[in-house]
Short mmCIF file of C-alpha atoms in Angstrom, two decimals:
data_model
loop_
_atom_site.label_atom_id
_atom_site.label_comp_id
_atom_site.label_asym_id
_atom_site.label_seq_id
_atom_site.Cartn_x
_atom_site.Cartn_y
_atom_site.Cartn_z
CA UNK A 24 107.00 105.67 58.05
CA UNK A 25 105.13 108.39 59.56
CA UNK A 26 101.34 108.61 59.23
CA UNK A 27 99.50 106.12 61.81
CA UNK A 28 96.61 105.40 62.52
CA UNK A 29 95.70 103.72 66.33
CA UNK A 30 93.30 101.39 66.26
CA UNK A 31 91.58 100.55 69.66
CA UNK A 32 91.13 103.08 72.79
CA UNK A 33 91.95 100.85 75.67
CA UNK A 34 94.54 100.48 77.94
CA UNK A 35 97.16 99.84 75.40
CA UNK A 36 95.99 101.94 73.00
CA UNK A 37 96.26 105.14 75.45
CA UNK A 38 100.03 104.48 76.79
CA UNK A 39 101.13 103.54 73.47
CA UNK A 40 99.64 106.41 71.44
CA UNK A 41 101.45 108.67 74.16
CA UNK A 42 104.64 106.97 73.70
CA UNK A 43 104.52 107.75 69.58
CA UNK A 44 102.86 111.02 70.19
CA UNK A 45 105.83 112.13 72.25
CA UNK A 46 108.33 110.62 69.15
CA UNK A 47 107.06 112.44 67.29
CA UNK A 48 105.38 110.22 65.20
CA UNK A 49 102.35 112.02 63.29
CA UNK A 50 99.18 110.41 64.62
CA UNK A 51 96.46 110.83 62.45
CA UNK A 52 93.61 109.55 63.71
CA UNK A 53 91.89 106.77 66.18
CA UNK A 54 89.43 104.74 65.16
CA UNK A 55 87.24 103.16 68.05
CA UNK A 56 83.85 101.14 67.82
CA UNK A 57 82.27 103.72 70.41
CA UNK A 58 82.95 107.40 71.63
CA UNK A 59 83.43 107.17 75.05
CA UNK A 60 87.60 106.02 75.42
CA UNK A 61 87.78 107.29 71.88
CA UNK A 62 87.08 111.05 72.17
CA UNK A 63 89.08 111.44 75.30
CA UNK A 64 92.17 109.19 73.74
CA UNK A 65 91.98 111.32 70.17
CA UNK A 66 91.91 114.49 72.11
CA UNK A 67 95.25 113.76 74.21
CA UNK A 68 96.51 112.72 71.19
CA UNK A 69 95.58 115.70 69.03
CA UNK A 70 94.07 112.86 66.48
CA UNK A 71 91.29 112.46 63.90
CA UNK A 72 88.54 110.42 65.47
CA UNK A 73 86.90 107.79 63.15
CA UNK A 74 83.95 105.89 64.44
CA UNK A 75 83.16 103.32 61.36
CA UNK A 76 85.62 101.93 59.34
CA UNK A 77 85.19 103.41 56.12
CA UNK A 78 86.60 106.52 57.62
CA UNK A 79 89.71 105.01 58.07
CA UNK A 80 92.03 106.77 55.50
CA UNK A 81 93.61 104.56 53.22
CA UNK A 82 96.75 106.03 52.75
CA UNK A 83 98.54 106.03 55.71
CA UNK A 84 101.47 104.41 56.78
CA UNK A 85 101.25 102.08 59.28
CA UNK A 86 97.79 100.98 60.93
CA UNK A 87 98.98 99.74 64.77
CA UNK A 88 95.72 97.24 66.05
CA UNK A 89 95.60 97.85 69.71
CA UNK A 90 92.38 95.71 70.64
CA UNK A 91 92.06 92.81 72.32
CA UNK A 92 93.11 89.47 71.16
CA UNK A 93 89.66 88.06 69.78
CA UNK A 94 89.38 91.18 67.73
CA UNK A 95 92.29 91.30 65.87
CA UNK A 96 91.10 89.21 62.72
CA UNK A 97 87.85 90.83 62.84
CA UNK A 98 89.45 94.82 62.47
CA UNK A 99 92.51 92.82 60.08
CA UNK A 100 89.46 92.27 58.33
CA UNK A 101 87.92 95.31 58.07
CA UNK A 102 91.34 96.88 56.72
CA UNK A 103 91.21 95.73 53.83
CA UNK A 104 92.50 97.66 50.75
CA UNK A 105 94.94 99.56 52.68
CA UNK A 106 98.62 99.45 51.31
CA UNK A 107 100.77 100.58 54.63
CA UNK A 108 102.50 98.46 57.50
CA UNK A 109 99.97 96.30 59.45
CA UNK A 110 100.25 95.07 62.70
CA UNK A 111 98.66 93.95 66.02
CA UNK A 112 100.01 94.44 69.39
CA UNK A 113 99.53 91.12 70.83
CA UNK A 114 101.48 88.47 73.01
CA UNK A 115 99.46 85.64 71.74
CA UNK A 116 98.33 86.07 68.47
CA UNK A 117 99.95 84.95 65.67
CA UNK A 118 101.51 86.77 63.05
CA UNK A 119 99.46 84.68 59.91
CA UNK A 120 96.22 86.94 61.67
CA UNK A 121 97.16 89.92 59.49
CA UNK A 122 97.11 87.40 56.49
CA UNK A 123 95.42 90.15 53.80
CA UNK A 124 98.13 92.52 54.19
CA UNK A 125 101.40 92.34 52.81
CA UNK A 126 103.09 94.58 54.96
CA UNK A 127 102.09 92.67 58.10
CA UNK A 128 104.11 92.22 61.92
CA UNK A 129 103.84 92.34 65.26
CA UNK A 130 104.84 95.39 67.60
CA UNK A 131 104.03 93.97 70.94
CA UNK A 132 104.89 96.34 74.11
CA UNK A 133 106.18 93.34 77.17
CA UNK A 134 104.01 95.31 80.17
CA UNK A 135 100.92 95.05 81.86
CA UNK A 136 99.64 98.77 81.60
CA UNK A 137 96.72 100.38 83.80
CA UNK A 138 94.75 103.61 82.70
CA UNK A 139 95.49 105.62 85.50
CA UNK A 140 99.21 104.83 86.40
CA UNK A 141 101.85 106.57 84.16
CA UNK A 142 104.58 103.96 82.69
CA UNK A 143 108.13 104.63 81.42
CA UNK A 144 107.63 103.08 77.80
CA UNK A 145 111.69 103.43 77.56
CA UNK A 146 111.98 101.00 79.93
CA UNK A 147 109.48 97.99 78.64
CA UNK A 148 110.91 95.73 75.96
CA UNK A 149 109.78 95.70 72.70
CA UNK A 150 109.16 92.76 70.74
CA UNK A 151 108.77 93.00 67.34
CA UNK A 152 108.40 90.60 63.82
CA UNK A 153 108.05 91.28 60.17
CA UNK A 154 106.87 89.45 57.19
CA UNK A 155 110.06 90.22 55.45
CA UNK A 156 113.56 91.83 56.11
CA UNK A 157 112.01 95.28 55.10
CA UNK A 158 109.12 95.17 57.34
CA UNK A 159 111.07 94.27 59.94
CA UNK A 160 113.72 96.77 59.74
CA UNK A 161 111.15 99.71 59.91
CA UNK A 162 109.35 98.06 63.03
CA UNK A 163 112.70 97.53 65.06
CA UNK A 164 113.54 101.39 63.52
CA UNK A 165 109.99 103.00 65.14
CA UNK A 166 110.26 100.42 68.13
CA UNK A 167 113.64 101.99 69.06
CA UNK A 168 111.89 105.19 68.68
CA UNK A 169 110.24 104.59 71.62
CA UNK A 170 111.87 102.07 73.75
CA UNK A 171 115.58 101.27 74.77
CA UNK A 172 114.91 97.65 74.60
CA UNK A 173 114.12 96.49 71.18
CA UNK A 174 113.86 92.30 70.46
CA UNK A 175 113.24 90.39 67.45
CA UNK A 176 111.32 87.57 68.25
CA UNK A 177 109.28 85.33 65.87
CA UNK A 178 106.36 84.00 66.63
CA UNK A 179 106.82 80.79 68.19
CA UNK A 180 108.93 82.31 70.76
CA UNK A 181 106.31 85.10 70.83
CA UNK A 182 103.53 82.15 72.09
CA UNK A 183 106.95 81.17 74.73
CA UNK A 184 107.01 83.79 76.35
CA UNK A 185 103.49 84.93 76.60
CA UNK A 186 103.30 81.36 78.47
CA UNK A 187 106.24 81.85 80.38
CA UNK A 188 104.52 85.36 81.34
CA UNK A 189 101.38 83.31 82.65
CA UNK A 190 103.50 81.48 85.08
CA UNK A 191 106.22 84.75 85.77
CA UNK A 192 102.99 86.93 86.24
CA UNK A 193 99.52 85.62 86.57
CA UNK A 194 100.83 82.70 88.49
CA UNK A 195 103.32 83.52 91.00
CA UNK A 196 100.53 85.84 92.02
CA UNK A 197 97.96 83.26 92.52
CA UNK A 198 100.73 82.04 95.26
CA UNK A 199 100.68 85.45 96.71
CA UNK A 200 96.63 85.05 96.71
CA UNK A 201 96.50 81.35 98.52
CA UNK A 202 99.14 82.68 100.79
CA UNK A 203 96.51 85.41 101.76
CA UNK A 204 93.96 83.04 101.44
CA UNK A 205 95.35 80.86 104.03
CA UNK A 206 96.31 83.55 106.40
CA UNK A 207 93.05 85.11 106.47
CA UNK A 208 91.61 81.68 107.43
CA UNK A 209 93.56 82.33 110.72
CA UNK A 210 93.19 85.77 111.35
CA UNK A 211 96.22 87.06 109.94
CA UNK A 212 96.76 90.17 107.38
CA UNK A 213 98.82 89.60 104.09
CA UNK A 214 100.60 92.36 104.61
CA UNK A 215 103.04 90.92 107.20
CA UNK A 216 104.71 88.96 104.09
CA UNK A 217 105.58 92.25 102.15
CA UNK A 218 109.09 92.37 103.29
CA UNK A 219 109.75 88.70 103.17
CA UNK A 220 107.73 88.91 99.28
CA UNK A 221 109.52 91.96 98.49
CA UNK A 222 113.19 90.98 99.58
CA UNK A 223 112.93 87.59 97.82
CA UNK A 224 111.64 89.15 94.03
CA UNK A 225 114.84 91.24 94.43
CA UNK A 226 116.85 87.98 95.00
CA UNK A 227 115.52 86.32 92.05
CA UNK A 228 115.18 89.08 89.52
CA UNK A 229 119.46 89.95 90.38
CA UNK A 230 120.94 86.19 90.46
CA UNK A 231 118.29 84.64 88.58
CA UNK A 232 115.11 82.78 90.03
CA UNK A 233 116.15 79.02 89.48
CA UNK A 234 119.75 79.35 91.27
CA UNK A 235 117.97 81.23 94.01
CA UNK A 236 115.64 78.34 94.92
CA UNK A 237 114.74 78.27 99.05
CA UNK A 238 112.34 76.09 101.10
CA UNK A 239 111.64 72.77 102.29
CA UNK A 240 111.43 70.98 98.90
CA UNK A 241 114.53 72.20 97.47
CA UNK A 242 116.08 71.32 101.20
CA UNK A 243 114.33 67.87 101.40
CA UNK A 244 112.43 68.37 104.66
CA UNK A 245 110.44 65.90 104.27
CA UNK A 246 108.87 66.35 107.99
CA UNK A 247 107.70 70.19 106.92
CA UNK A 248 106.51 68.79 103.58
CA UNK A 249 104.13 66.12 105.09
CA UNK A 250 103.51 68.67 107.53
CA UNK A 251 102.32 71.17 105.16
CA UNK A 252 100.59 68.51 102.96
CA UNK A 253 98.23 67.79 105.91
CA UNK A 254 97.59 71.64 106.89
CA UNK A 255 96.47 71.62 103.23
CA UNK A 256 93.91 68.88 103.49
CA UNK A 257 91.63 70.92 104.65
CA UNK A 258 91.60 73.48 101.37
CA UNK A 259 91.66 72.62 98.39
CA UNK A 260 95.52 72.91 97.79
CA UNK A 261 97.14 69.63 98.79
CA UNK A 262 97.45 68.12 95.49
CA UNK A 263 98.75 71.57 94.24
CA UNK A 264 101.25 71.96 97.03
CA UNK A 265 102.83 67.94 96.45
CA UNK A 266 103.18 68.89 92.36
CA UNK A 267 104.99 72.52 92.53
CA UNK A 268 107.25 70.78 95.32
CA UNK A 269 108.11 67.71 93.33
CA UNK A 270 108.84 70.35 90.21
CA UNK A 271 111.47 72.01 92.54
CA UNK A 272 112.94 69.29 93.25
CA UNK A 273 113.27 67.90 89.64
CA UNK A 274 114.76 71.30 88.92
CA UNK A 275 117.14 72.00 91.48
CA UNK A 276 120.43 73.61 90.46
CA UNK B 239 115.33 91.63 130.87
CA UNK B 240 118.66 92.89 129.87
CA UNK B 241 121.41 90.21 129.80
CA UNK B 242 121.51 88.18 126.53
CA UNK B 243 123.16 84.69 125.67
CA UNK B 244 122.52 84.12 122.00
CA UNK B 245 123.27 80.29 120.33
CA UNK B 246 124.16 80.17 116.94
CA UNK B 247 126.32 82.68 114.34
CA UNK B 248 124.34 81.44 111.27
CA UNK B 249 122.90 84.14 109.13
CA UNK B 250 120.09 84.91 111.44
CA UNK B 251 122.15 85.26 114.28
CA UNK B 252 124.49 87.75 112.40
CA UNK B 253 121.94 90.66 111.76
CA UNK B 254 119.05 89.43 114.76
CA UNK B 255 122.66 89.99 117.19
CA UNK B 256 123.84 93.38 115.35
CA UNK B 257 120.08 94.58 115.98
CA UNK B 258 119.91 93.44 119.60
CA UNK B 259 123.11 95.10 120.03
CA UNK B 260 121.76 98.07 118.45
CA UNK B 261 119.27 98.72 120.44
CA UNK B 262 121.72 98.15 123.23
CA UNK B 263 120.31 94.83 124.94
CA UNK B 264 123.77 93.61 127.14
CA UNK B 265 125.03 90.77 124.94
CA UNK B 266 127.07 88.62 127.44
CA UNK B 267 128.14 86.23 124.74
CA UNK B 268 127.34 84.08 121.78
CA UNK B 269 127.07 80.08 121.92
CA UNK B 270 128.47 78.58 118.63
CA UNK B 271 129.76 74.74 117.47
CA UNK B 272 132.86 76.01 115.67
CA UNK B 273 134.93 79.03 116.03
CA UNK B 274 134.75 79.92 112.35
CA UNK B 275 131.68 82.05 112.30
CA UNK B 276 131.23 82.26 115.47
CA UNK B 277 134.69 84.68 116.63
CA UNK B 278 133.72 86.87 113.40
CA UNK B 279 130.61 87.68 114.82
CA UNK B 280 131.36 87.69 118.88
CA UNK B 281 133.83 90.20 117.61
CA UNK B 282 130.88 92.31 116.05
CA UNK B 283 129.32 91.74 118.92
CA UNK B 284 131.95 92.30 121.81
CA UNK B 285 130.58 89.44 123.20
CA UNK B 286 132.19 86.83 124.74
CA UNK B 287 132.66 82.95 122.76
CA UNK B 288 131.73 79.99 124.06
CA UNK B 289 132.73 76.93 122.72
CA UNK B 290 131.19 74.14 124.66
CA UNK B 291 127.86 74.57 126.55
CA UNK B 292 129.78 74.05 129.72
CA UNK B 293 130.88 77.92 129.27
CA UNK B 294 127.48 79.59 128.85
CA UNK B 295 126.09 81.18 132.10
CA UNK B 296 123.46 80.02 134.11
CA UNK B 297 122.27 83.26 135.43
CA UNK B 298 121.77 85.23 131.91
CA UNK B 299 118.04 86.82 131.79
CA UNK B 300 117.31 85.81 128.10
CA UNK B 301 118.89 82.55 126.20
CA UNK B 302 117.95 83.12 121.90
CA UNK B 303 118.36 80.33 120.29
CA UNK B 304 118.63 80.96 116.46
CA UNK B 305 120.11 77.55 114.88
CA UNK B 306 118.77 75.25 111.99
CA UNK B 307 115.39 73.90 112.96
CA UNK B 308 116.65 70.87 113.66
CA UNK B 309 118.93 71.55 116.06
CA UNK B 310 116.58 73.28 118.61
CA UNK B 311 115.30 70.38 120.59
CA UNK B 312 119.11 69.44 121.15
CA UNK B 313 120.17 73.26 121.89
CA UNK B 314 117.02 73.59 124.18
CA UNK B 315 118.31 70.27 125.92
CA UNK B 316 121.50 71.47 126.54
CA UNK B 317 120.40 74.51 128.17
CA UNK B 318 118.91 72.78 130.97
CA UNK B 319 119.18 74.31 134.57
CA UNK B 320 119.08 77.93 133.43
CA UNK B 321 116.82 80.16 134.71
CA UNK B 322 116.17 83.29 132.38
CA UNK B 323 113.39 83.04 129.39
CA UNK B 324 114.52 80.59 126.56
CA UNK B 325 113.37 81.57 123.00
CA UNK B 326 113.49 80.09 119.94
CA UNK B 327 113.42 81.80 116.30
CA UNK B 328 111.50 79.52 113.81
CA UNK B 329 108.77 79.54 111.88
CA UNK B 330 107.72 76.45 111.89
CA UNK B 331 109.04 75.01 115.55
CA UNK B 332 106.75 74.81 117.76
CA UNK B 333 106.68 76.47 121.10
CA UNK B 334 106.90 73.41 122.90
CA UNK B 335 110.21 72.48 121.49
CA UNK B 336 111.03 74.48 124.23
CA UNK B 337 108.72 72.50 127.06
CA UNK B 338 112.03 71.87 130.06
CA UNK B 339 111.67 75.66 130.22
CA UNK B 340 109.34 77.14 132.66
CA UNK B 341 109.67 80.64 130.79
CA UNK B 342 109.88 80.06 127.08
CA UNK B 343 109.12 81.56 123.99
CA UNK B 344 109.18 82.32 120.52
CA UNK B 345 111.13 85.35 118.96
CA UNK B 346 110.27 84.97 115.02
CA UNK B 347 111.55 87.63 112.55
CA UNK B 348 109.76 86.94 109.35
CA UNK B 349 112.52 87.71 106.76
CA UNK B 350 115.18 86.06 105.11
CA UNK B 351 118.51 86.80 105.47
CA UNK B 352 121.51 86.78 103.34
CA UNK B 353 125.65 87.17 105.57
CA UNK B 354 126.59 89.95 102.82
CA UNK B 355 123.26 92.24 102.42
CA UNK B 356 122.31 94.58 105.39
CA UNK B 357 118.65 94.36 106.62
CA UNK B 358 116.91 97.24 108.04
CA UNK B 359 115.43 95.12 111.12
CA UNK B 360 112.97 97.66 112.07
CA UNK B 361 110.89 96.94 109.01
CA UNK B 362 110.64 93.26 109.64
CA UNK B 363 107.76 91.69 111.43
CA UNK B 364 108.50 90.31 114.71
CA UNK B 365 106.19 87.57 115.53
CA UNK B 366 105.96 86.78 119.32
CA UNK B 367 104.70 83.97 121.42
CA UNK B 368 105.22 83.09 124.67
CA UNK B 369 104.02 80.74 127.31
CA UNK B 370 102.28 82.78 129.61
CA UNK B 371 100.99 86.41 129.82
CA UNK B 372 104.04 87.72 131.37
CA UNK B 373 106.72 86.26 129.30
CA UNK B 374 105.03 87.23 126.41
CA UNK B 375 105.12 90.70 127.45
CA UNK B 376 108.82 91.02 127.93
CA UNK B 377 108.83 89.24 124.30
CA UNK B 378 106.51 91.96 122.97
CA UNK B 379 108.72 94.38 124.40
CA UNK B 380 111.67 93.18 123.55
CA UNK B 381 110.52 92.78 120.25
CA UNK B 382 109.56 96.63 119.98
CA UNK B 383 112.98 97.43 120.88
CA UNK B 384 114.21 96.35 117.46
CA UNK B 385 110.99 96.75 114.87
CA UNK B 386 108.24 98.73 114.40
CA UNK B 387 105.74 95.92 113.27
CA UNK B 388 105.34 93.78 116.50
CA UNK B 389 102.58 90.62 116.60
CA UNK B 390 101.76 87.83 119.09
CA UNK B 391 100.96 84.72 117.14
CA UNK B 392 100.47 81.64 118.66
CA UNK B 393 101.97 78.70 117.07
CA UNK B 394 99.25 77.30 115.09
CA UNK B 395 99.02 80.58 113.31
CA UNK B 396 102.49 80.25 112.87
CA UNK B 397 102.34 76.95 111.36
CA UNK B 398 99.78 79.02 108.53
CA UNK B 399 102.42 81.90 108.76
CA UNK B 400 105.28 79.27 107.56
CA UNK B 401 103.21 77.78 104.54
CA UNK B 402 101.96 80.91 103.44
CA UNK B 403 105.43 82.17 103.15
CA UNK B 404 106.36 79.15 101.03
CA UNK B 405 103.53 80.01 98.72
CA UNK B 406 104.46 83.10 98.53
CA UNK B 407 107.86 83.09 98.40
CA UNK B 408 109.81 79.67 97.44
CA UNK B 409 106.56 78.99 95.27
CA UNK B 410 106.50 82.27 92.64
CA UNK B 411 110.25 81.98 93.02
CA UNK B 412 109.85 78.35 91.47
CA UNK B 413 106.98 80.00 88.99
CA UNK B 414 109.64 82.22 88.38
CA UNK B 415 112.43 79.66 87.52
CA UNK B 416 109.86 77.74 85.00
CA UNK B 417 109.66 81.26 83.16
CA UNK B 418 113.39 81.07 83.06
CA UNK B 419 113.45 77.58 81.70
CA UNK B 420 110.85 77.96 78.77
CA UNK B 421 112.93 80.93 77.61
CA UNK B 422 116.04 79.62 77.50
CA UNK B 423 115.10 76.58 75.74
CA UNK B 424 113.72 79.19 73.11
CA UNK B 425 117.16 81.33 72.88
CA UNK B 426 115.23 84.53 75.44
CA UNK B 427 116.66 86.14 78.39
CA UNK B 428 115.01 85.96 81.63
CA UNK B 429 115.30 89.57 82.29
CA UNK B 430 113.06 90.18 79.14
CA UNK B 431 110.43 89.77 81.48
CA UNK B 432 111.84 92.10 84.67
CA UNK B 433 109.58 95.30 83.93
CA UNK B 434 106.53 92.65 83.97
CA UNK B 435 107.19 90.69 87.19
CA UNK B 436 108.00 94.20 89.41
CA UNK B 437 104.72 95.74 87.92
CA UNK B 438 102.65 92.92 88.61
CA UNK B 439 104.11 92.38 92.12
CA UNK B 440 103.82 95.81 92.83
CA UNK B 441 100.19 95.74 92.38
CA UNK B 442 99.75 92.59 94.09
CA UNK B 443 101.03 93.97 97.29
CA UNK B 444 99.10 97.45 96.73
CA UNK B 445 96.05 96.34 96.21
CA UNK B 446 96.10 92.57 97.34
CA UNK B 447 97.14 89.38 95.08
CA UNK B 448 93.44 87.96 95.36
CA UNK B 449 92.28 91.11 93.95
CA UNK B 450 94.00 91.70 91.16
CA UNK B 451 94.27 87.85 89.65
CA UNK B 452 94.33 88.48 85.93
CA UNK B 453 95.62 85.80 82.64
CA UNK B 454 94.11 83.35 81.00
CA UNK B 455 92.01 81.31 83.40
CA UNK B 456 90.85 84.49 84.91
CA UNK B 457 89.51 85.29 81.53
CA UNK B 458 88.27 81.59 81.19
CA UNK B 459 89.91 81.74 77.77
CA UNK B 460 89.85 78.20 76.75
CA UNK B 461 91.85 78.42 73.53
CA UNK B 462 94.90 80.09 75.31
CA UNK B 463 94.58 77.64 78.08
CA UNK B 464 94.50 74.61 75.20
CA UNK B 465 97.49 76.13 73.55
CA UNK B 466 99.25 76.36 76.41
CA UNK B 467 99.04 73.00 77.37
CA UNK B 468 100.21 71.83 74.52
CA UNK B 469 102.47 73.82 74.54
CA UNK B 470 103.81 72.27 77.87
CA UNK B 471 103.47 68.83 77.13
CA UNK B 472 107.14 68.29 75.91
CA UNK B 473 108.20 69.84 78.93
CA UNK B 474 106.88 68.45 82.36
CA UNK B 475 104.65 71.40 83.38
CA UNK B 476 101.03 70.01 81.74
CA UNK B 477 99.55 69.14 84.77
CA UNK B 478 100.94 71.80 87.00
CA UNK B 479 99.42 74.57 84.54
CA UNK B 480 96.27 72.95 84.48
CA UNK B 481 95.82 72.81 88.17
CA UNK B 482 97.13 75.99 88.75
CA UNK B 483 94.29 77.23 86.11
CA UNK B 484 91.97 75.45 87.86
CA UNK B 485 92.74 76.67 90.98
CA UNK B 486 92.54 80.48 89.79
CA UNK B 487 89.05 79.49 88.09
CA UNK B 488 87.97 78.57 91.63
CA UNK B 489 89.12 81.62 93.70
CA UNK B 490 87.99 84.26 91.70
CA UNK B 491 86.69 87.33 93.47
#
């Protein structure tokens, strides 16, 4: 399993195509819908650029789809009549998306990625599914290739943890974002919670977030809770602040 | 303002006294209920114990009081009759906890602290009130003695100070812990999702969390957010998704 082709030029696309460039997997071309993140992405790469479809060779042997979620069926599509490995890069979309191709999975990188900030692809995890043993095997094979951590993980635990990444991720910063919300309101800068922030993700991410539980809920001060209920009349956060507290304290170690 | 009594050998006391005596403030002695913790860390100190409030001077310049919250209106009781400035350490006390003394303050370092893990005090803030002009000078001062990032905040702002911290802190660590949970009951490991949670808080505090909001609601992806929820529904996190969604949909730079 050697010939690829990359489908997509976006932030994905560009760390990921590094990472198998530099495993020395052959690259053979990139197809993009326009020029712009394409040409620069195929020349890094040393790649083929194809800008329609029908350009796409057929013979290759694995076609990675690196766009964005509501485009995967669309370029699955669009594939059709190619006989080598198919599969999309996505947290959230199911594996039945790649439906027309026999050779179908999922070869989803676990990271946030940014264009302009380099990333260790050793270090992010791997998750990867097959139609079939076969399939499989040569996706956890080129996944190791690149990465140190290499899962298999089928789809419903796929949709798991892309939910459990909205609350990990997207919404523990939210809390960071009302936190500067409400400081602002006062004159204060965010900033004076970095150490406090930074000391406490440490904490969690060595013994484990839900033994490492602090604050008034999980302590049962009722007098700060009230107290912080009423502060929070004001915004638009009271109702917010009384459910994540009463969550605590049905899940307290 | 050189002599120091300090009340308390909890796990503030133990690295707020070890950076007092650092920066070589005279600590006469250290108040504490029990012996237990208290002769470990007058030792550390070479301070002198006191046992009973009976035994602590009357003519010490600075009295720190760093005990559980609710314990400070009793401590600050018992001090009655000295002279020198009386401080307290909480976030969330106010300043008039403190009201039989004519010269009192507040002496907040926002961080938490474990007995086991050394803290490098001069990066923590040090937030500073006091009750007049003056004695909030010899705080400030004090203050600068042991950390670099010095503030006077009075105690409303403190009040804002305190809730933003549980936001930010003992709120993503609960966000966190419901990661953890959803995982587990689907056979995953927590740490799966370690590279993701220091990326994303490393850009929240680079940039600013507000900023950099990004998921589903951001996206006002409806279909993700639908799936989700029903996702959640045989747990007990429905309703906390969807107003945490919500919320993001309304604070949206």
């Amino acid at each position: 399993m050697e010939r690829v082709v990359l489908i997509g030029a976006g932030r994905l696309a560009f760390h990921l195509g590094q990472a198998l460039k530099s495993a020395e997997f052959n690259l053979m071309g990139l197809y993009n819908r326009t020029a712009d993140n394409g040409k620069e992405l195929a020349e890094a790469l040393d790649a083929d650029l194809y800008l329609s479809y029908t350009e796409i060779p057929k013979d290759a042997d694995w076609y990675i789809i690196a766009v964005s979620d509501s485009a995967i069926a669309e370029v699955s599509h669009q594939l059709q009549g190619v006989n080598g490995m198919v599969t999309h890069t996505s947290g959230s979309v199911d594996l039945d998306a790649l439906q027309q191709h026999a050779k179908r999975g999922v070869f989803y990188p676990l990271q946030t990625f940014s264009r302009r900030k380099a990333v260790r692809f050793q270090d992010i995890p791997m998750l990867v599914e097959g139609v079939d043993p076969e399939t499989e095997e040569m996706l956890v094979g080129a996944a190791a290739r690149i990465s140190h951590r290499v899962e298999r993980i089928d789809s419903q635990q796929r949709q798991y943890l892309h939910l459990s990444a909205v609350f990990a991720c997207n919404f523990s910063n939210h809390m960071y974002a009302i936190a500067e919300m409400l400081m602002r309101s006062r004159g204060m800068k965010f900033d004076l919670l970095h150490p406090l922030i930074v000391e406490t993700t440490e904490k969690a991410l060595e013994k484990g977030p839900y033994s490492v539980q602090t604050g008034p809920a999980v302590r049962r001060d009722q007098s700060t809770l009230d107290k912080h209920v009423t502060l929070l009349e004001q915004h638009n956060w009271a109702e917010l602040y009384k459910l994540i507290s009463e969550s605590i304290q049905q899940n307290t170690p």
